[in-house]
Short mmCIF file of C-alpha atoms in Angstrom, two decimals:
data_model
loop_
_atom_site.label_atom_id
_atom_site.label_comp_id
_atom_site.label_asym_id
_atom_site.label_seq_id
_atom_site.Cartn_x
_atom_site.Cartn_y
_atom_site.Cartn_z
CA GLN A 1 75.16 83.88 120.43
CA LYS A 2 75.98 86.17 123.33
CA GLU A 3 79.51 85.62 124.57
CA VAL A 4 81.77 86.90 127.29
CA GLU A 5 85.43 86.31 126.61
CA GLN A 6 88.25 86.15 129.12
CA ASN A 7 91.83 84.99 129.01
CA SER A 8 91.88 81.75 130.98
CA GLY A 9 95.31 82.43 132.47
CA PRO A 10 96.84 81.60 134.81
CA LEU A 11 97.84 85.15 135.56
CA SER A 12 100.67 85.26 138.08
CA VAL A 13 101.17 88.47 140.04
CA PRO A 14 103.61 89.14 142.89
CA GLU A 15 102.09 89.86 146.27
CA GLY A 16 101.52 93.58 146.72
CA ALA A 17 101.37 94.30 143.00
CA ILE A 18 98.34 95.25 140.90
CA ALA A 19 96.46 92.44 139.17
CA SER A 20 94.66 93.44 135.98
CA LEU A 21 91.89 91.23 134.62
CA ASN A 22 90.15 91.87 131.33
CA CYS A 23 86.97 90.80 129.62
CA THR A 24 85.08 91.56 126.40
CA TYR A 25 81.45 90.95 125.63
CA SER A 26 79.62 90.51 122.36
CA ASP A 27 76.11 91.79 123.09
CA ARG A 28 75.84 95.56 122.76
CA GLY A 29 72.51 95.35 124.58
CA SER A 30 74.23 94.27 127.80
CA GLN A 31 73.44 96.68 130.57
CA SER A 32 75.03 95.31 133.70
CA PHE A 33 78.44 93.84 134.30
CA PHE A 34 79.79 91.84 137.15
CA TRP A 35 82.98 90.41 138.48
CA TYR A 36 82.67 87.30 140.60
CA ARG A 37 85.41 85.49 142.45
CA GLN A 38 85.24 81.71 142.57
CA TYR A 39 87.43 79.52 144.71
CA SER A 40 87.80 75.93 143.58
CA GLY A 41 84.66 73.92 144.33
CA LYS A 42 82.81 76.95 145.68
CA SER A 43 80.06 79.19 144.36
CA PRO A 44 80.67 82.54 142.64
CA GLU A 45 81.00 85.43 145.06
CA LEU A 46 80.19 88.94 143.83
CA ILE A 47 83.16 91.30 143.90
CA MET A 48 81.96 94.26 141.86
CA SER A 49 79.06 95.34 139.69
CA ILE A 50 79.21 98.20 137.20
CA TYR A 51 76.50 99.69 135.02
CA SER A 52 77.88 102.88 133.45
CA ASN A 53 81.03 103.83 131.62
CA GLY A 54 84.03 104.72 133.69
CA ASP A 55 85.59 103.49 136.88
CA LYS A 56 84.03 102.20 140.06
CA GLU A 57 86.18 101.68 143.12
CA ASP A 58 85.50 99.55 146.18
CA GLY A 59 88.40 99.09 148.55
CA ARG A 60 91.26 97.40 146.71
CA PHE A 61 89.08 96.69 143.67
CA THR A 62 88.37 98.94 140.71
CA ALA A 63 86.06 97.94 137.89
CA GLN A 64 86.27 99.74 134.57
CA LEU A 65 83.65 99.71 131.83
CA ASN A 66 83.95 100.92 128.26
CA LYS A 67 80.72 100.21 126.40
CA ALA A 68 82.02 101.58 123.11
CA SER A 69 84.80 99.00 123.15
CA GLN A 70 82.61 96.37 124.86
CA TYR A 71 85.33 95.97 127.44
CA VAL A 72 85.29 95.42 131.18
CA SER A 73 88.26 95.18 133.47
CA LEU A 74 89.02 94.60 137.13
CA LEU A 75 92.06 95.93 138.93
CA ILE A 76 93.10 94.47 142.26
CA ARG A 77 95.56 96.67 144.15
CA ASP A 78 97.94 95.39 146.80
CA SER A 79 97.29 91.78 145.75
CA GLN A 80 97.17 89.26 148.57
CA PRO A 81 97.64 85.47 148.45
CA SER A 82 93.96 85.16 149.43
CA ASP A 83 93.08 86.85 146.11
CA SER A 84 94.25 83.72 144.31
CA ALA A 85 91.10 82.38 142.67
CA THR A 86 89.27 82.29 139.36
CA TYR A 87 87.65 85.59 138.44
CA LEU A 88 84.46 85.40 136.42
CA CYS A 89 83.32 88.26 134.25
CA ALA A 90 79.59 88.31 133.56
CA ALA A 91 77.20 90.46 131.56
CA GLY A 92 73.47 90.91 131.99
CA GLY A 93 70.96 92.33 129.57
CA ARG A 94 67.25 93.01 129.38
CA ASP A 95 66.45 89.33 129.17
CA ASP A 96 67.15 88.59 132.83
CA LYS A 97 69.96 86.14 132.32
CA ILE A 98 73.62 86.57 133.12
CA ILE A 99 76.20 85.31 130.67
CA PHE A 100 79.47 84.26 132.25
CA GLY A 101 82.93 84.08 130.82
CA LYS A 102 85.08 81.02 131.44
CA GLY A 103 87.07 82.88 134.05
CA THR A 104 90.67 83.93 134.54
CA ARG A 105 92.76 82.02 137.05
CA LEU A 106 94.75 84.46 139.18
CA HIS A 107 97.73 83.31 141.19
CA ILE A 108 99.29 85.70 143.67
CA LEU A 109 102.92 84.82 144.30
CA PRO A 110 104.00 85.23 147.96
CA GLU B 1 73.74 88.52 156.61
CA PRO B 2 70.99 86.81 154.59
CA GLU B 3 72.16 84.15 152.20
CA VAL B 4 70.88 81.66 149.67
CA THR B 5 70.97 78.09 150.93
CA GLN B 6 70.89 74.86 148.94
CA THR B 7 70.33 71.21 149.81
CA PRO B 8 71.75 68.69 149.47
CA SER B 9 75.37 69.77 149.12
CA HIS B 10 76.13 66.54 147.24
CA GLN B 11 73.84 64.13 145.39
CA VAL B 12 74.80 60.87 143.73
CA THR B 13 72.21 59.21 141.54
CA GLN B 14 71.86 56.53 138.92
CA MET B 15 71.27 57.44 135.30
CA GLY B 16 67.56 57.62 134.56
CA GLN B 17 66.58 58.52 138.11
CA GLU B 18 64.77 61.69 139.09
CA VAL B 19 66.49 64.24 141.31
CA ILE B 20 65.18 67.31 143.05
CA LEU B 21 67.56 70.05 144.06
CA ARG B 22 66.35 72.47 146.68
CA CYS B 23 67.08 76.12 147.30
CA VAL B 24 65.93 78.68 149.81
CA PRO B 25 66.44 82.12 148.28
CA ILE B 26 66.99 85.27 150.33
CA SER B 27 63.63 86.01 151.91
CA ASN B 28 62.71 89.34 150.29
CA HIS B 29 64.02 88.44 146.85
CA LEU B 30 61.57 88.13 143.99
CA TYR B 31 63.61 86.64 141.14
CA PHE B 32 65.12 83.19 141.23
CA TYR B 33 67.61 81.43 139.01
CA TRP B 34 69.30 78.13 138.40
CA TYR B 35 72.75 77.82 136.87
CA ARG B 36 75.00 74.86 136.34
CA GLN B 37 78.75 74.49 136.05
CA ILE B 38 80.21 71.36 134.58
CA LEU B 39 83.63 70.65 136.08
CA GLY B 40 86.25 72.90 134.51
CA GLN B 41 83.73 74.80 132.42
CA LYS B 42 81.91 78.08 132.73
CA VAL B 43 78.81 78.86 134.70
CA GLU B 44 75.78 78.41 132.43
CA PHE B 45 72.35 79.95 132.85
CA LEU B 46 69.49 77.44 133.00
CA VAL B 47 66.32 79.28 133.97
CA SER B 48 64.89 82.35 135.66
CA PHE B 49 61.63 82.43 137.60
CA TYR B 50 59.43 85.27 138.70
CA ASN B 51 55.88 85.56 139.93
CA ASN B 52 55.45 81.79 139.89
CA GLU B 53 56.41 81.31 136.30
CA ILE B 54 59.48 80.86 134.14
CA SER B 55 60.63 84.18 132.67
CA GLU B 56 63.64 82.95 130.69
CA LYS B 57 65.21 79.60 129.95
CA SER B 58 68.22 78.45 128.02
CA GLU B 59 68.47 75.74 125.39
CA ILE B 60 69.91 73.49 128.10
CA PHE B 61 66.62 73.65 130.02
CA ASP B 62 64.70 71.06 128.03
CA ASP B 63 61.67 68.97 128.93
CA GLN B 64 63.71 66.94 131.41
CA PHE B 65 63.98 69.99 133.66
CA SER B 66 61.32 71.74 135.66
CA VAL B 67 61.25 74.35 138.41
CA GLU B 68 58.78 75.01 141.13
CA ARG B 69 58.22 77.26 144.08
CA PRO B 70 56.03 74.95 146.14
CA ASP B 71 55.71 77.30 149.10
CA GLY B 72 56.81 80.76 150.14
CA SER B 73 60.42 79.84 150.74
CA ASN B 74 61.64 76.91 148.64
CA PHE B 75 62.65 76.94 144.98
CA THR B 76 63.31 73.57 143.40
CA LEU B 77 64.91 72.21 140.25
CA LYS B 78 63.77 68.77 139.14
CA ILE B 79 65.57 66.64 136.60
CA ARG B 80 63.17 63.89 135.57
CA SER B 81 65.50 61.32 134.05
CA THR B 82 69.12 62.12 134.72
CA LYS B 83 71.82 61.59 132.14
CA LEU B 84 75.55 61.25 132.64
CA GLU B 85 76.06 64.72 131.18
CA ASP B 86 73.86 66.24 133.88
CA SER B 87 76.74 65.75 136.31
CA ALA B 88 77.66 69.26 137.38
CA MET B 89 77.49 71.78 140.19
CA TYR B 90 74.07 73.40 140.27
CA PHE B 91 73.80 76.88 141.70
CA CYS B 92 70.66 78.65 142.78
CA ALA B 93 70.66 82.44 142.81
CA SER B 94 68.20 85.13 143.77
CA ARG B 95 67.75 88.82 143.17
CA TYR B 96 65.44 91.46 144.54
CA MET B 97 65.07 93.50 141.36
CA ARG B 98 64.95 92.48 137.72
CA ALA B 99 67.90 92.76 135.31
CA GLY B 100 68.97 96.33 134.71
CA GLY B 101 68.18 97.31 138.25
CA ALA B 102 70.78 98.20 140.80
CA GLU B 103 70.82 94.69 142.25
CA THR B 104 72.69 91.60 141.27
CA GLN B 105 72.24 87.92 141.79
CA TYR B 106 73.47 86.26 144.95
CA PHE B 107 74.51 82.66 144.63
CA GLY B 108 73.97 79.74 146.94
CA PRO B 109 76.79 77.32 147.78
CA GLY B 110 75.72 74.82 145.12
CA THR B 111 74.72 71.18 144.90
CA ARG B 112 77.24 68.85 143.33
CA LEU B 113 75.31 66.28 141.30
CA LEU B 114 77.01 63.11 140.14
CA VAL B 115 75.14 60.82 137.77
CA LEU B 116 76.51 57.28 137.51
#
């Protein structure tokens, strides 16, 4: 059974600080990795995608992938209250389906 | 910016009734998906669809479910005889390239289905 594991949180981070979200996945065949942000009652919104080992930066967001450790992370710099949401880690493989984690609730403290 | 749209936004139905959820994927996308999210739980893959046929389906997608692309724009999910446990948010998604490509799936706003 392919799984994506995340700490459910909540993770509380002061405004302006760095929020660090982590995720592990079980399927070594996974090839693509995604971070989605989901506000309550809304659909997942893509934040970052990453396909190769290392870091990928986009604005205040940095995704990190370590395939050897089967580990994906997301760093949010200069956290804002609007970043408060549930962050979903997801992994995709050859079989054209994306497996989601349960999500980590992030709360940015003003 | 192009986006995936879904109708209706909310659907209330009686147990045993048929429902059809509708989606209009992004126009140049070739791969289409349905996911569901039961309240408080994770997003679960239901089915993927390409070239007018199902390419993958999960164990959730049993004989009660079917998908169709009746014309060049709509993508539908039908639940033939709804059960209480079908109550969930249903998301449609679309992608231009297949898994492993440099594209990802873009989600619609969802249809909240409540089965009474």
